[in-house]
Coordinates of N, CA and C in Angstrom, one line a residue:
M1 N -13.6 -44.1 -15.3 CA -12.3 -44.2 -16.0 C -11.5 -45.3 -15.2
K2 N -11.0 -46.3 -16.0 CA -10.3 -47.4 -15.3 C -8.9 -47.4 -15.6
F3 N -8.1 -47.6 -14.6 CA -6.6 -47.7 -14.7 C -6.2 -48.9 -14.0
G4 N -5.9 -50.0 -14.8 CA -5.5 -51.2 -14.2 C -6.6 -51.8 -13.3
S5 N -6.3 -52.1 -12.1 CA -7.3 -52.6 -11.1 C -8.0 -51.5 -10.4
R6 N -7.8 -50.3 -10.7 CA -8.5 -49.2 -10.0 C -9.4 -48.4 -11.0
L7 N -10.4 -47.8 -10.4 CA -11.4 -47.1 -11.2 C -11.4 -45.6 -10.6
F8 N -11.3 -44.7 -11.5 CA -11.3 -43.3 -11.1 C -12.8 -42.9 -11.2
A9 N -13.5 -42.7 -10.1 CA -14.9 -42.5 -10.0 C -15.3 -41.4 -9.0
P10 N -15.0 -40.2 -9.3 CA -15.3 -39.1 -8.4 C -16.8 -38.8 -8.4
R11 N -17.3 -38.3 -7.2 CA -18.7 -38.0 -7.1 C -18.9 -36.6 -7.7
P12 N -20.0 -36.3 -8.4 CA -20.2 -35.0 -9.1 C -20.1 -33.8 -8.1
F13 N -20.7 -34.0 -6.9 CA -20.6 -32.8 -6.0 C -19.2 -32.5 -5.6
T14 N -18.4 -33.6 -5.3 CA -17.0 -33.4 -5.0 C -16.2 -32.8 -6.1
T15 N -16.5 -33.2 -7.3 CA -15.8 -32.6 -8.5 C -16.1 -31.2 -8.7
V16 N -17.4 -30.8 -8.6 CA -17.7 -29.4 -8.8 C -17.1 -28.5 -7.7
L17 N -17.2 -29.0 -6.4 CA -16.6 -28.2 -5.3 C -15.1 -28.1 -5.5
T18 N -14.4 -29.2 -5.8 CA -13.0 -29.1 -6.0 C -12.6 -28.1 -7.1
I19 N -13.3 -28.2 -8.2 CA -12.9 -27.3 -9.3 C -13.1 -25.9 -8.9
A20 N -14.2 -25.6 -8.2 CA -14.5 -24.2 -7.7 C -13.4 -23.7 -6.8
V21 N -13.0 -24.6 -5.9 CA -11.9 -24.1 -4.9 C -10.6 -23.9 -5.7
I22 N -10.3 -24.8 -6.6 CA -9.0 -24.7 -7.3 C -9.0 -23.4 -8.1
V23 N -10.1 -23.1 -8.8 CA -10.2 -21.9 -9.6 C -10.0 -20.7 -8.7
A24 N -10.6 -20.7 -7.5 CA -10.5 -19.6 -6.5 C -9.0 -19.5 -6.1
L25 N -8.4 -20.6 -5.8 CA -7.0 -20.5 -5.4 C -6.0 -20.0 -6.5
V26 N -6.3 -20.5 -7.7 CA -5.5 -20.0 -8.8 C -5.7 -18.5 -9.0
S27 N -7.0 -18.0 -8.9 CA -7.3 -16.6 -9.1 C -6.6 -15.8 -8.0
L28 N -6.5 -16.3 -6.8 CA -5.8 -15.6 -5.7 C -4.3 -15.5 -6.0
G29 N -3.8 -16.6 -6.6 CA -2.3 -16.6 -7.0 C -2.1 -15.5 -8.1
R30 N -2.9 -15.5 -9.1 CA -2.7 -14.5 -10.2 C -2.9 -13.1 -9.7
W31 N -3.8 -12.9 -8.7 CA -4.0 -11.6 -8.1 C -2.8 -11.1 -7.4
Q32 N -2.1 -12.0 -6.7 CA -0.9 -11.7 -6.0 C 0.3 -11.4 -7.0
L33 N 0.3 -12.1 -8.1 CA 1.3 -11.8 -9.2 C 1.0 -10.4 -9.7
R34 N -0.2 -10.0 -9.9 CA -0.5 -8.7 -10.4 C -0.1 -7.6 -9.4
R35 N -0.3 -7.9 -8.1 CA 0.1 -7.0 -7.1 C 1.7 -6.9 -7.0
A36 N 2.3 -8.0 -7.3 CA 3.8 -8.0 -7.4 C 4.3 -7.1 -8.5
D37 N 3.6 -7.1 -9.7 CA 3.9 -6.3 -10.8 C 3.7 -4.8 -10.4
G38 N 2.6 -4.5 -9.7 CA 2.4 -3.1 -9.3 C 3.4 -2.6 -8.3
A39 N 3.8 -3.5 -7.3 CA 4.8 -3.1 -6.3 C 6.1 -3.0 -7.0
R40 N 6.4 -3.8 -8.0 CA 7.7 -3.7 -8.7 C 7.8 -2.3 -9.4
A41 N 6.7 -1.9 -10.0 CA 6.7 -0.6 -10.7 C 6.9 0.5 -9.7
L42 N 6.3 0.4 -8.5 CA 6.5 1.5 -7.5 C 8.0 1.5 -7.1
Y43 N 8.5 0.4 -6.8 CA 9.9 0.4 -6.3 C 10.9 0.8 -7.4
E44 N 10.6 0.5 -8.7 CA 11.5 1.0 -9.8 C 11.3 2.5 -9.9
A45 N 10.1 3.0 -9.7 CA 9.9 4.5 -9.8 C 10.6 5.2 -8.6
F46 N 10.6 4.5 -7.5 CA 11.3 5.1 -6.3 C 12.8 5.2 -6.5
D47 N 13.3 4.2 -7.1 CA 14.8 4.2 -7.4 C 15.1 5.2 -8.5
K48 N 14.3 5.2 -9.5 CA 14.5 6.1 -10.7 C 14.4 7.5 -10.3
G49 N 13.5 7.8 -9.3 CA 13.3 9.2 -8.9 C 14.5 10.0 -8.4
A50 N 15.4 9.2 -7.9 CA 16.6 9.8 -7.3 C 17.7 10.2 -8.3
D51 N 17.4 9.9 -9.6 CA 18.4 10.1 -10.7 C 18.7 11.6 -10.9
A52 N 17.7 12.4 -10.8 CA 17.8 13.8 -11.0 C 16.8 14.6 -10.2
T53 N 17.2 15.9 -9.9 CA 16.3 16.8 -9.1 C 15.7 17.8 -9.9
R54 N 14.4 18.0 -9.8 CA 13.6 19.0 -10.6 C 13.2 20.1 -9.6
V55 N 13.5 21.4 -10.0 CA 13.0 22.6 -9.2 C 11.6 22.8 -9.6
I56 N 10.7 23.0 -8.6 CA 9.3 23.2 -8.9 C 8.8 24.6 -8.4
D57 N 7.8 25.1 -9.1 CA 7.1 26.3 -8.6 C 5.6 26.1 -9.0
L58 N 4.9 27.2 -8.9 CA 3.4 27.1 -9.2 C 3.1 26.6 -10.6
Q59 N 3.9 26.9 -11.5 CA 3.7 26.6 -12.9 C 4.1 25.2 -13.3
T60 N 4.8 24.5 -12.5 CA 5.4 23.2 -12.9 C 4.3 22.2 -13.1
Q61 N 4.3 21.5 -14.2 CA 3.3 20.5 -14.5 C 3.6 19.2 -13.7
R62 N 2.6 18.3 -13.8 CA 2.7 17.1 -13.0 C 4.0 16.3 -13.2
L63 N 4.6 15.9 -12.2 CA 5.8 15.1 -12.2 C 5.6 13.7 -11.9
P64 N 6.5 12.8 -12.3 CA 6.3 11.3 -11.9 C 6.3 11.2 -10.4
R65 N 5.6 10.2 -9.9 CA 5.6 9.9 -8.5 C 7.1 9.5 -8.1
Y66 N 7.5 10.0 -7.0 CA 8.8 9.8 -6.4 C 9.9 10.6 -7.1
Q67 N 9.6 11.5 -8.0 CA 10.6 12.3 -8.6 C 11.3 13.2 -7.5
H68 N 12.6 13.2 -7.5 CA 13.3 14.1 -6.5 C 13.1 15.5 -6.9
I69 N 12.7 16.4 -6.0 CA 12.4 17.8 -6.3 C 12.9 18.7 -5.3
E70 N 13.0 20.0 -5.7 CA 13.5 21.1 -4.9 C 12.5 22.2 -5.0
A71 N 12.2 22.9 -3.9 CA 11.3 24.0 -3.8 C 11.9 25.1 -2.9
Q72 N 11.6 26.3 -3.3 CA 12.0 27.5 -2.4 C 10.7 28.2 -1.9
G73 N 10.8 28.6 -0.7 CA 9.6 29.3 -0.1 C 9.7 29.2 1.4
S74 N 8.6 29.1 2.1 CA 8.6 29.1 3.6 C 7.4 28.3 4.1
Y75 N 7.6 27.7 5.3 CA 6.6 26.9 5.9 C 5.5 27.8 6.6
D76 N 4.3 27.3 6.6 CA 3.2 28.0 7.3 C 3.0 27.2 8.6
Q77 N 3.6 27.6 9.7 CA 3.5 26.8 11.0 C 2.1 26.9 11.6
A78 N 1.4 27.9 11.3 CA 0.1 28.2 12.0 C -1.0 27.2 11.5
R79 N -0.8 26.6 10.3 CA -2.0 25.8 9.7 C -1.5 24.4 9.3
Q80 N -1.1 23.7 10.3 CA -0.6 22.3 10.0 C -1.6 21.2 10.2
I81 N -1.4 20.1 9.6 CA -2.3 18.9 9.7 C -1.6 17.7 10.2
L82 N -2.2 16.9 11.0 CA -1.7 15.7 11.5 C -2.5 14.6 10.9
I83 N -1.9 13.7 10.0 CA -2.7 12.6 9.5 C -2.6 11.5 10.4
D84 N -3.8 11.1 10.9 CA -3.9 10.1 11.9 C -3.8 8.6 11.4
N85 N -3.6 7.7 12.3 CA -3.6 6.2 12.0 C -2.4 5.9 11.1
M86 N -1.3 6.5 11.3 CA 0.0 6.2 10.7 C 0.9 5.4 11.6
T87 N 1.6 4.4 11.2 CA 2.5 3.6 12.0 C 3.9 3.7 11.5
D88 N 4.8 3.5 12.4 CA 6.2 3.4 12.0 C 6.6 2.0 11.7
L89 N 7.9 1.7 11.4 CA 8.3 0.4 11.0 C 8.1 -0.6 12.1
N90 N 8.0 -0.2 13.3 CA 7.7 -1.1 14.5 C 6.3 -1.2 14.8
G91 N 5.4 -0.6 14.0 CA 4.0 -0.7 14.3 C 3.4 0.2 15.3
R92 N 4.2 1.2 15.8 CA 3.8 2.2 16.8 C 2.8 3.2 16.1
A93 N 1.8 3.5 16.8 CA 0.8 4.5 16.3 C 1.3 5.9 16.4
G94 N 0.9 6.7 15.4 CA 1.4 8.1 15.4 C 0.7 8.9 14.3
Y95 N 1.3 10.0 13.9 CA 0.8 10.9 12.8 C 1.9 11.2 11.8
F96 N 1.5 11.5 10.6 CA 2.3 12.2 9.6 C 2.1 13.7 9.8
V97 N 3.2 14.4 9.9 CA 3.1 15.9 10.0 C 3.1 16.5 8.6
I98 N 2.0 17.2 8.3 CA 1.8 17.8 7.0 C 1.8 19.3 7.2
T99 N 2.8 20.0 6.5 CA 2.9 21.4 6.7 C 2.8 22.1 5.4
P100 N 1.9 23.1 5.2 CA 1.8 23.9 4.0 C 3.1 24.6 3.8
F101 N 3.5 24.7 2.5 CA 4.7 25.4 2.1 C 4.4 26.4 1.1
A102 N 4.6 27.7 1.4 CA 4.3 28.8 0.5 C 5.4 28.9 -0.5
L103 N 5.2 28.7 -1.8 CA 6.2 28.7 -2.8 C 6.7 30.1 -3.1
Q104 N 8.0 30.3 -3.3 CA 8.5 31.6 -3.8 C 7.8 31.9 -5.1
G105 N 7.3 33.1 -5.2 CA 6.6 33.5 -6.5 C 5.1 33.2 -6.5
G106 N 4.6 32.5 -5.4 CA 3.2 32.3 -5.3 C 2.8 30.8 -5.4
G107 N 1.7 30.5 -4.8 CA 1.2 29.1 -4.8 C 1.7 28.3 -3.6
W108 N 1.2 27.1 -3.5 CA 1.4 26.2 -2.3 C 1.7 24.8 -2.7
V109 N 2.3 24.1 -1.8 CA 2.5 22.7 -1.9 C 2.6 22.1 -0.4
L110 N 2.1 20.9 -0.2 CA 2.1 20.3 1.1 C 3.4 19.5 1.3
V111 N 4.0 19.6 2.5 CA 5.2 18.9 2.8 C 5.0 17.9 3.9
S112 N 5.3 16.7 3.7 CA 5.3 15.7 4.8 C 6.6 15.7 5.5
R113 N 6.6 16.2 6.7 CA 7.8 16.4 7.5 C 8.2 15.1 8.3
G114 N 7.4 14.0 8.1 CA 7.7 12.8 8.7 C 6.7 12.3 9.7
W115 N 7.1 11.2 10.4 CA 6.2 10.6 11.4 C 6.6 11.0 12.8
I116 N 5.5 11.2 13.6 CA 5.7 11.5 15.0 C 4.8 10.6 15.9
P117 N 5.3 10.1 17.0 CA 4.5 9.2 17.8 C 3.3 9.8 18.4
L118 N 2.3 9.0 18.7 CA 1.1 9.5 19.4 C 1.5 9.9 20.8
G119 N 0.8 10.9 21.4 CA 1.1 11.3 22.7 C 0.4 10.4 23.8
P120 N 0.4 10.8 25.0 CA -0.3 10.1 26.1 C -1.8 9.8 25.7
S121 N -2.4 10.7 25.0 CA -3.8 10.4 24.5 C -4.0 11.2 23.3
R122 N -5.0 10.9 22.5 CA -5.3 11.6 21.3 C -5.8 13.1 21.6
A123 N -6.1 13.4 22.8 CA -6.5 14.7 23.1 C -5.3 15.6 23.2
D124 N -4.1 15.0 23.5 CA -2.8 15.8 23.6 C -2.2 15.8 22.2
R125 N -2.4 16.9 21.5 CA -1.7 17.0 20.2 C -0.3 17.4 20.3
P126 N 0.6 16.7 19.6 CA 2.0 17.0 19.7 C 2.4 18.4 19.3
A127 N 3.4 19.0 19.9 CA 4.0 20.2 19.4 C 4.8 20.0 18.1
I128 N 4.6 20.7 17.1 CA 5.3 20.5 15.8 C 5.8 21.8 15.3
P129 N 6.6 22.6 16.0 CA 7.0 23.9 15.6 C 8.0 23.8 14.4
V130 N 7.9 24.9 13.6 CA 8.9 25.0 12.5 C 9.0 26.5 12.1
A131 N 10.2 27.0 11.9 CA 10.4 28.4 11.6 C 9.8 28.7 10.2
A132 N 9.4 30.0 10.1 CA 8.8 30.5 8.9 C 9.8 31.2 8.0
D133 N 11.0 31.1 8.2 CA 12.0 31.8 7.4 C 12.1 31.2 6.0
P134 N 12.5 32.0 5.0 CA 12.7 31.5 3.7 C 13.7 30.4 3.6
R135 N 13.5 29.4 2.8 CA 14.4 28.2 2.8 C 14.2 27.5 1.5
R136 N 15.2 26.6 1.2 CA 15.1 25.7 0.1 C 15.0 24.3 0.6
I137 N 14.0 23.5 0.2 CA 13.8 22.2 0.7 C 13.9 21.2 -0.5
R138 N 14.2 20.0 -0.1 CA 14.3 18.9 -1.1 C 13.6 17.7 -0.6
G139 N 13.0 16.9 -1.5 CA 12.3 15.7 -1.2 C 11.8 15.0 -2.4
R140 N 10.8 14.1 -2.2 CA 10.3 13.4 -3.3 C 8.8 13.7 -3.6
A141 N 8.4 13.7 -4.8 CA 7.0 13.9 -5.1 C 6.2 12.7 -4.7
D142 N 5.1 12.9 -4.1 CA 4.2 11.7 -3.7 C 2.8 12.1 -3.5
N143 N 1.9 11.1 -3.4 CA 0.5 11.4 -3.1 C 0.4 11.4 -1.6
L144 N -0.7 12.0 -1.1 CA -1.0 11.9 0.3 C -1.5 10.5 0.6
P145 N -1.3 10.0 1.8 CA -1.7 8.6 2.1 C -3.2 8.5 1.9
S146 N -3.6 7.3 1.4 CA -5.0 7.0 1.1 C -5.3 5.6 1.7
P147 N -6.6 5.4 2.1 CA -7.0 4.1 2.6 C -7.2 3.1 1.5
G148 N -7.1 1.8 1.9 CA -7.4 0.8 0.9 C -8.9 0.9 0.5
I149 N -9.8 1.1 1.4 CA -11.2 1.3 1.1 C -11.7 2.5 1.9
R150 N -12.3 3.5 1.2 CA -12.8 4.6 1.9 C -14.3 4.4 2.2
M151 N -14.6 4.4 3.5 CA -16.0 4.1 3.9 C -16.7 5.4 4.2
G152 N -17.8 5.7 3.4 CA -18.6 6.8 3.6 C -18.0 8.1 3.2
V153 N -18.6 9.2 3.5 CA -18.1 10.5 3.2 C -17.5 11.1 4.4
P154 N -16.1 11.5 4.3 CA -15.5 12.0 5.5 C -16.0 13.4 5.9
A155 N -15.9 13.7 7.2 CA -16.4 15.0 7.7 C -15.4 16.1 7.2
A156 N -15.9 17.2 7.0 CA -15.1 18.4 6.5 C -14.1 18.7 7.6
L157 N -12.9 19.1 7.2 CA -11.8 19.5 8.1 C -12.1 20.9 8.6
A158 N -11.8 21.1 9.9 CA -12.0 22.4 10.5 C -11.0 22.7 11.6
P159 N -10.6 23.9 11.8 CA -9.7 24.3 13.0 C -10.4 23.8 14.3
P160 N -9.6 23.8 15.4 CA -8.3 24.4 15.6 C -7.1 23.6 15.0
F161 N -6.1 24.3 14.7 CA -4.8 23.7 14.2 C -3.9 23.3 15.4
P162 N -3.1 22.3 15.2 CA -3.1 21.4 14.0 C -4.3 20.5 13.9
V163 N -4.8 20.4 12.8 CA -6.1 19.6 12.5 C -5.7 18.2 12.4
V164 N -6.4 17.3 13.1 CA -6.1 15.9 13.0 C -7.1 15.3 12.0
A165 N -6.6 14.7 11.0 CA -7.4 14.2 9.8 C -7.1 12.8 9.5
S166 N -8.0 12.0 9.0 CA -7.8 10.7 8.6 C -7.9 10.6 7.1
F167 N -6.7 10.4 6.5 CA -6.6 10.3 5.0 C -7.3 11.4 4.3
P168 N -6.9 12.7 4.5 CA -7.4 13.8 3.7 C -6.9 13.8 2.3
S169 N -7.6 14.3 1.4 CA -7.1 14.5 0.0 C -6.6 16.0 0.0
Q170 N -5.9 16.2 -1.1 CA -5.4 17.6 -1.3 C -6.5 18.6 -1.4
S171 N -7.6 18.2 -2.0 CA -8.7 19.1 -2.1 C -9.3 19.4 -0.7
D172 N -9.3 18.4 0.1 CA -9.8 18.6 1.5 C -9.0 19.6 2.2
V173 N -7.7 19.5 2.1 CA -6.7 20.5 2.7 C -6.9 21.8 2.1
A174 N -7.1 21.9 0.8 CA -7.2 23.2 0.1 C -8.5 23.9 0.7
R175 N -9.6 23.2 0.9 CA -10.8 23.8 1.4 C -10.5 24.3 2.9
L176 N -9.8 23.5 3.6 CA -9.5 23.8 5.0 C -8.7 25.1 5.1
L177 N -7.7 25.2 4.2 CA -6.9 26.4 4.3 C -7.4 27.6 3.5
N178 N -8.5 27.3 2.7 CA -9.1 28.4 1.9 C -8.0 28.9 0.9
E179 N -7.3 28.0 0.3 CA -6.2 28.4 -0.7 C -6.6 27.7 -2.0
S180 N -6.5 28.5 -3.1 CA -6.9 27.9 -4.4 C -5.7 27.7 -5.3
Q181 N -4.5 28.3 -5.0 CA -3.4 28.1 -5.9 C -2.4 27.1 -5.4
W182 N -2.4 25.9 -6.1 CA -1.5 24.8 -5.7 C -0.8 24.4 -6.9
T183 N 0.5 24.1 -6.7 CA 1.3 23.6 -7.8 C 0.7 22.2 -8.3
S184 N 0.8 22.0 -9.6 CA 0.3 20.7 -10.2 C 1.4 19.7 -10.1
A185 N 2.6 20.1 -9.7 CA 3.8 19.2 -9.7 C 3.6 17.9 -8.9
T186 N 3.0 18.0 -7.8 CA 2.8 16.9 -6.9 C 1.7 17.3 -5.8
D187 N 1.1 16.3 -5.2 CA 0.2 16.5 -4.1 C 1.0 16.9 -2.8
S188 N 2.1 16.2 -2.7 CA 2.9 16.5 -1.4 C 4.4 16.2 -1.7
I189 N 5.2 16.7 -0.8 CA 6.7 16.4 -0.9 C 7.1 15.6 0.3
L190 N 7.7 14.5 0.1 CA 8.3 13.7 1.2 C 9.7 14.3 1.5
L191 N 9.7 15.0 2.6 CA 10.9 15.7 3.0 C 12.1 14.8 3.1
D192 N 13.2 15.1 2.5 CA 14.4 14.3 2.6 C 14.9 14.1 4.0
P193 N 15.4 12.9 4.4 CA 15.9 12.7 5.7 C 17.0 13.7 6.2
A194 N 17.8 14.2 5.2 CA 18.8 15.1 5.6 C 18.4 16.6 5.8
E195 N 17.1 16.8 5.5 CA 16.6 18.2 5.6 C 16.2 18.5 7.1
A196 N 16.4 19.8 7.4 CA 16.1 20.2 8.8 C 14.6 20.2 9.1
D197 N 14.2 20.3 10.4 CA 12.8 20.4 10.8 C 11.9 19.3 10.4
G198 N 12.5 18.1 10.4 CA 11.7 16.9 10.1 C 11.6 15.9 11.2
Y199 N 10.8 14.9 11.1 CA 10.7 13.9 12.1 C 11.2 12.5 11.5
V200 N 10.6 11.4 11.9 CA 11.1 10.1 11.4 C 10.7 10.0 9.9
R201 N 11.7 9.7 9.1 CA 11.4 9.7 7.6 C 12.1 8.5 7.0
N202 N 11.5 7.3 7.2 CA 11.9 6.1 6.5 C 11.1 5.9 5.3
W203 N 11.2 6.8 4.3 CA 10.4 6.7 3.1 C 10.6 5.5 2.3
A204 N 9.5 4.9 1.8 CA 9.6 3.7 0.9 C 8.2 3.6 0.3
P205 N 8.1 2.9 -0.9 CA 6.8 2.7 -1.5 C 5.9 2.0 -0.5
P206 N 4.6 2.3 -0.6 CA 3.6 1.7 0.4 C 3.4 0.2 0.1
G207 N 3.0 -0.6 1.1 CA 2.7 -2.0 0.9 C 3.9 -2.9 0.9
F208 N 3.7 -4.1 0.6 CA 4.8 -5.1 0.7 C 5.7 -5.0 -0.6
P209 N 6.9 -5.4 -0.4 CA 7.8 -5.5 -1.6 C 7.4 -6.6 -2.6
P210 N 7.8 -6.6 -3.8 CA 7.3 -7.5 -4.8 C 7.6 -9.0 -4.4
V211 N 8.7 -9.3 -3.8 CA 9.0 -10.7 -3.4 C 8.0 -11.3 -2.5
R212 N 7.4 -10.4 -1.6 CA 6.4 -10.9 -0.7 C 5.2 -11.4 -1.4
H213 N 4.8 -10.6 -2.4 CA 3.6 -10.9 -3.2 C 3.8 -12.2 -4.0
V214 N 5.0 -12.3 -4.5 CA 5.4 -13.6 -5.3 C 5.3 -14.8 -4.3
G215 N 5.8 -14.6 -3.1 CA 5.7 -15.7 -2.1 C 4.3 -16.1 -1.8
Y216 N 3.4 -15.1 -1.7 CA 2.0 -15.4 -1.4 C 1.4 -16.1 -2.6
A217 N 1.8 -15.7 -3.9 CA 1.3 -16.4 -5.1 C 1.7 -17.8 -5.1
V218 N 2.9 -18.1 -4.8 CA 3.4 -19.5 -4.8 C 2.6 -20.3 -3.8
Q219 N 2.3 -19.7 -2.6 CA 1.5 -20.5 -1.6 C 0.1 -20.8 -2.2
W220 N -0.6 -19.8 -2.8 CA -1.9 -20.1 -3.4 C -1.8 -21.2 -4.5
F221 N -0.8 -21.1 -5.4 CA -0.7 -22.1 -6.4 C -0.4 -23.5 -5.8
G222 N 0.5 -23.5 -4.8 CA 0.8 -24.7 -4.1 C -0.4 -25.4 -3.5
L223 N -1.3 -24.6 -2.9 CA -2.5 -25.1 -2.3 C -3.4 -25.7 -3.4
A224 N -3.5 -25.0 -4.5 CA -4.3 -25.5 -5.6 C -3.8 -26.8 -6.1
L225 N -2.5 -27.0 -6.3 CA -1.9 -28.2 -6.7 C -2.1 -29.3 -5.7
A226 N -1.9 -29.0 -4.4 CA -2.1 -30.0 -3.4 C -3.6 -30.5 -3.4
L227 N -4.5 -29.6 -3.6 CA -5.9 -30.0 -3.6 C -6.2 -30.9 -4.8
A228 N -5.6 -30.6 -6.0 CA -5.8 -31.4 -7.1 C -5.3 -32.8 -6.9
V229 N -4.1 -32.9 -6.3 CA -3.5 -34.2 -6.0 C -4.4 -35.0 -5.1
I230 N -4.8 -34.4 -4.0 CA -5.7 -35.0 -3.0 C -7.0 -35.5 -3.7
Y231 N -7.5 -34.7 -4.6 CA -8.8 -35.0 -5.3 C -8.6 -36.3 -6.1
V232 N -7.5 -36.3 -6.9 CA -7.2 -37.5 -7.7 C -7.0 -38.8 -6.9
V233 N -6.1 -38.7 -5.9 CA -5.8 -39.8 -5.1 C -7.0 -40.4 -4.3
T234 N -7.8 -39.5 -3.8 CA -8.9 -40.0 -3.0 C -10.1 -40.5 -3.8
N235 N -10.1 -40.3 -5.1 CA -11.2 -40.8 -5.9 C -10.8 -42.0 -6.8
F236 N -9.7 -42.6 -6.5 CA -9.4 -43.9 -7.2 C -9.9 -45.0 -6.2
R237 N -10.7 -45.9 -6.8 CA -11.2 -47.0 -6.0 C -10.9 -48.3 -6.7
R238 N -10.7 -49.4 -5.9 CA -10.5 -50.7 -6.5 C -11.8 -51.2 -7.2
T239 N -11.6 -51.8 -8.3 CA -12.8 -52.4 -9.0 C -13.3 -53.6 -8.2
E240 N -14.5 -54.0 -8.5 CA -15.1 -55.2 -7.8 C -14.2 -56.5 -8.1
G241 N -13.8 -56.6 -9.3 CA -12.9 -57.7 -9.6 C -11.6 -57.8 -8.8
A242 N -11.0 -56.6 -8.6 CA -9.8 -56.5 -7.8 C -10.1 -56.9 -6.4
R243 N -11.3 -56.5 -5.9 CA -11.6 -56.8 -4.5 C -11.8 -58.4 -4.3
M244 N -12.4 -59.0 -5.3 CA -12.7 -60.5 -5.3 C -11.4 -61.2 -5.3
I245 N -10.4 -60.8 -6.2 CA -9.1 -61.4 -6.3 C -8.4 -61.3 -5.0
E246 N -8.5 -60.1 -4.4 CA -7.8 -59.8 -3.1 C -8.4 -60.7 -2.0
R247 N -9.7 -60.9 -1.9 CA -10.3 -61.8 -0.9 C -9.9 -63.2 -1.1
S248 N -9.9 -63.6 -2.4 CA -9.5 -65.0 -2.7 C -8.1 -65.3 -2.3
A249 N -7.2 -64.3 -2.5 CA -5.8 -64.5 -2.1 C -5.7 -64.6 -0.6
H250 N -6.5 -63.9 0.2 CA -6.5 -64.0 1.6 C -7.0 -65.4 2.1
D251 N -8.1 -65.9 1.4 CA -8.7 -67.2 1.7 C -7.7 -68.3 1.4

């Protein structure tokens, strides 16, 4: 393809490689935009959840994630779980403290009482006392923490308590506690920061906020555009006639 005194003559291998890389970069940008949409939905649900408080019991049907809820009952201090590999906002290692809560009228729900730092070693499990007196608690409906990719089959949870677990499911905890009656309202309750007997509770949707994903998408699209420009510029060559004219001018 000729443009004036220059010929656009890319090599086949260079063209195929460039197209493949541009397609990959654009795909990564679109993937980040989809992640931004997912993060935006979570943040909107988190904001919307505070609009009203629902009282739950054993019969309550599934509620939207982050719905603000209230429950009456009592904590089971003797059978608590420490979810390992949790970090605070500063990246410090620690645990989420998960305490079974016996609902008034029957049934159970798990309560995340917050984050607690790792002790001098993993062999030293932190003390996590809580009174078993009847009480009313408030928090948000949420899922238990889950890994991005679950590798293999996790080992069954077993005493002594508090049990240290890595990303247990609600069914894992139910088998550990040998309890079959669980409310369908939520897998767990994120205890409100104002509630007593909690630890660090900077609750927020998991992952990056939407604007971060959009920023990453712009970077991927920008790299694709830059590669396309480099490809075009580096594959324009002077025609033989243009070279002869240039040599004659120098002579």
